[in-house]
CSV table of N, CA and C in Angstrom, one decimal:
chain,number,residue,atom,x,y,z
O,369,MET,N,-7.6,15.7,-3.0
O,369,MET,CA,-8.7,15.8,-2.1
O,369,MET,C,-8.3,15.8,-0.7
O,370,PRO,N,-8.7,16.7,0.2
O,370,PRO,CA,-8.1,16.8,1.5
O,370,PRO,C,-8.6,15.6,2.5
O,371,ASN,N,-9.7,14.9,2.2
O,371,ASN,CA,-10.2,13.9,3.1
O,371,ASN,C,-9.5,12.5,2.8
O,372,GLU,N,-8.8,12.4,1.7
O,372,GLU,CA,-8.3,11.1,1.4
O,372,GLU,C,-6.9,10.9,2.1
O,373,PRO,N,-6.7,9.7,2.7
O,373,PRO,CA,-5.4,9.5,3.3
O,373,PRO,C,-4.3,9.3,2.2
O,374,PRO,N,-3.1,9.6,2.5
O,374,PRO,CA,-2.0,9.5,1.5
O,374,PRO,C,-1.9,8.1,1.0
O,375,THR,N,-1.6,7.9,-0.2
O,375,THR,CA,-1.4,6.5,-0.8
O,375,THR,C,0.0,6.0,-0.3
O,376,VAL,N,0.0,4.7,0.1
O,376,VAL,CA,1.2,4.1,0.6
O,376,VAL,C,1.6,3.0,-0.5
O,377,GLN,N,2.8,3.1,-0.9
O,377,GLN,CA,3.3,2.1,-1.8
O,377,GLN,C,4.2,1.1,-1.1
O,378,VAL,N,3.9,-0.2,-1.1
O,378,VAL,CA,4.7,-1.2,-0.4
O,378,VAL,C,5.7,-1.7,-1.4
O,379,ARG,N,7.0,-1.6,-1.1
O,379,ARG,CA,8.0,-2.2,-1.9
O,379,ARG,C,8.8,-3.3,-1.1
O,380,PHE,N,9.2,-4.3,-1.7
O,380,PHE,CA,9.8,-5.4,-1.1
O,380,PHE,C,11.3,-5.4,-1.4
O,381,THR,N,12.1,-5.8,-0.4
O,381,THR,CA,13.5,-5.9,-0.6
O,381,THR,C,13.8,-7.2,-1.3
O,382,ASP,N,15.0,-7.3,-1.9
O,382,ASP,CA,15.4,-8.5,-2.5
O,382,ASP,C,15.5,-9.7,-1.5
O,383,ASP,N,16.0,-9.4,-0.3
O,383,ASP,CA,16.1,-10.4,0.7
O,383,ASP,C,14.7,-11.0,1.1
O,384,PHE,N,13.7,-10.1,1.3
O,384,PHE,CA,12.4,-10.5,1.6
O,384,PHE,C,11.8,-11.4,0.5
O,385,LEU,N,11.9,-11.0,-0.7
O,385,LEU,CA,11.4,-11.8,-1.8
O,385,LEU,C,12.1,-13.2,-1.9
O,386,ARG,N,13.4,-13.2,-1.6
O,386,ARG,CA,14.1,-14.5,-1.6
O,386,ARG,C,13.6,-15.4,-0.5
O,387,GLN,N,13.4,-14.8,0.7
O,387,GLN,CA,12.9,-15.6,1.8
O,387,GLN,C,11.5,-16.1,1.6
O,388,VAL,N,10.6,-15.3,1.0
O,388,VAL,CA,9.3,-15.7,0.7
O,388,VAL,C,9.3,-16.8,-0.3
O,389,ARG,N,10.1,-16.7,-1.3
O,389,ARG,CA,10.2,-17.7,-2.4
O,389,ARG,C,10.7,-19.1,-1.7
O,390,ALA,N,11.7,-19.0,-0.8
O,390,ALA,CA,12.1,-20.2,-0.1
O,390,ALA,C,11.0,-20.8,0.8
O,391,LEU,N,10.3,-19.9,1.5
O,391,LEU,CA,9.2,-20.4,2.3
O,391,LEU,C,8.1,-21.0,1.5
O,392,ALA,N,7.9,-20.5,0.3
O,392,ALA,CA,6.8,-20.9,-0.5
O,392,ALA,C,6.9,-22.4,-0.9
O,393,LYS,N,8.1,-22.9,-0.8
O,393,LYS,CA,8.3,-24.3,-1.1
O,393,LYS,C,7.7,-25.2,-0.1
O,394,ARG,N,7.8,-24.8,1.2
O,394,ARG,CA,7.2,-25.5,2.3
O,394,ARG,C,5.8,-25.1,2.6
O,395,TYR,N,5.5,-23.8,2.5
O,395,TYR,CA,4.2,-23.3,2.9
O,395,TYR,C,3.6,-22.7,1.6
O,396,ARG,N,2.7,-23.5,1.0
O,396,ARG,CA,2.1,-23.1,-0.3
O,396,ARG,C,1.2,-21.9,-0.2
O,397,GLN,N,0.7,-21.6,1.0
O,397,GLN,CA,-0.3,-20.5,1.1
O,397,GLN,C,0.4,-19.3,1.7
O,398,ILE,N,1.7,-19.2,1.6
O,398,ILE,CA,2.3,-18.0,2.3
O,398,ILE,C,1.9,-16.7,1.6
O,399,GLN,N,1.8,-16.7,0.3
O,399,GLN,CA,1.4,-15.4,-0.3
O,399,GLN,C,0.0,-15.0,0.1
O,400,ALA,N,-0.9,-15.9,0.2
O,400,ALA,CA,-2.3,-15.6,0.7
O,400,ALA,C,-2.2,-15.2,2.1
O,401,ASP,N,-1.3,-15.7,2.9
O,401,ASP,CA,-1.2,-15.3,4.3
O,401,ASP,C,-0.6,-13.9,4.5
O,402,ILE,N,0.3,-13.5,3.7
O,402,ILE,CA,0.9,-12.1,3.8
O,402,ILE,C,0.1,-11.1,3.1
O,403,GLN,N,-0.8,-11.4,2.2
O,403,GLN,CA,-1.6,-10.5,1.4
O,403,GLN,C,-2.4,-9.5,2.3
O,404,PRO,N,-3.1,-10.0,3.3
O,404,PRO,CA,-3.9,-9.1,4.2
O,404,PRO,C,-3.0,-8.0,4.9
O,405,VAL,N,-1.8,-8.4,5.3
O,405,VAL,CA,-0.9,-7.5,5.9
O,405,VAL,C,-0.5,-6.4,4.9
O,406,ILE,N,-0.2,-6.8,3.7
O,406,ILE,CA,0.2,-5.9,2.6
O,406,ILE,C,-0.9,-4.9,2.3
O,407,GLN,N,-2.1,-5.4,2.3
O,407,GLN,CA,-3.3,-4.6,2.1
O,407,GLN,C,-3.5,-3.6,3.2
O,408,GLN,N,-3.3,-4.0,4.4
O,408,GLN,CA,-3.4,-3.1,5.6
O,408,GLN,C,-2.3,-2.0,5.5
O,409,LEU,N,-1.1,-2.3,5.1
O,409,LEU,CA,0.0,-1.3,4.9
O,409,LEU,C,-0.4,-0.3,3.8
O,410,GLU,N,-0.9,-0.8,2.7
O,410,GLU,CA,-1.3,0.0,1.6
O,410,GLU,C,-2.4,1.0,2.0
O,411,ALA,N,-3.3,0.5,2.8
O,411,ALA,CA,-4.4,1.4,3.3
O,411,ALA,C,-4.0,2.4,4.3
O,412,GLY,N,-2.7,2.3,4.7
O,412,GLY,CA,-2.2,3.3,5.7
O,412,GLY,C,-2.3,2.9,7.1
O,413,ASN,N,-2.8,1.7,7.4
O,413,ASN,CA,-2.8,1.2,8.7
O,413,ASN,C,-1.5,0.6,9.1
O,414,ILE,N,-1.2,0.6,10.4
O,414,ILE,CA,0.0,0.0,10.9
O,414,ILE,C,-0.4,-1.2,11.8
O,415,PRO,N,-0.3,-2.4,11.3
O,415,PRO,CA,-0.7,-3.6,12.0
O,415,PRO,C,0.3,-3.8,13.2
O,416,GLY,N,-0.2,-4.5,14.2
O,416,GLY,CA,0.6,-4.8,15.4
O,416,GLY,C,0.1,-4.1,16.6
O,417,ASP,N,0.8,-4.3,17.7
O,417,ASP,CA,0.4,-3.7,19.0
O,417,ASP,C,1.4,-2.6,19.3
O,418,ARG,N,0.9,-1.6,19.9
O,418,ARG,CA,1.7,-0.4,20.3
O,418,ARG,C,2.3,-0.8,21.7
O,419,ILE,N,3.6,-0.6,21.8
O,419,ILE,CA,4.3,-0.9,23.0
O,419,ILE,C,4.5,0.5,23.8
O,420,SER,N,4.0,0.5,25.0
O,420,SER,CA,4.1,1.8,25.8
O,420,SER,C,5.5,2.0,26.2
O,421,GLY,N,5.9,3.2,26.2
O,421,GLY,CA,7.3,3.6,26.6
O,421,GLY,C,8.3,3.5,25.5
O,422,ALA,N,7.9,3.0,24.3
O,422,ALA,CA,8.8,2.9,23.2
O,422,ALA,C,8.7,4.2,22.4
O,423,GLY,N,9.6,5.0,22.5
O,423,GLY,CA,9.6,6.3,21.8
O,423,GLY,C,10.1,6.3,20.4
O,424,TYR,N,10.3,5.1,19.8
O,424,TYR,CA,10.8,5.0,18.5
O,424,TYR,C,9.7,5.0,17.4
O,425,THR,N,9.7,5.9,16.5
O,425,THR,CA,8.7,6.0,15.5
O,425,THR,C,9.3,5.8,14.1
O,426,VAL,N,8.7,5.0,13.3
O,426,VAL,CA,9.2,4.7,12.0
O,426,VAL,C,8.4,5.5,11.0
């Protein structure tokens, strides 16, 4: 369907998962804290502020 945005699949690196697991020992709610960001990425949104003059696009 032409009106639907492309589906984005969020994949985690091994290093990210290791760090989240380590942080989860101190911060029990870390998965609930990062879940909204993951959902934004999957919806195709790019969270954060745009920096003017930065011509680097990912």
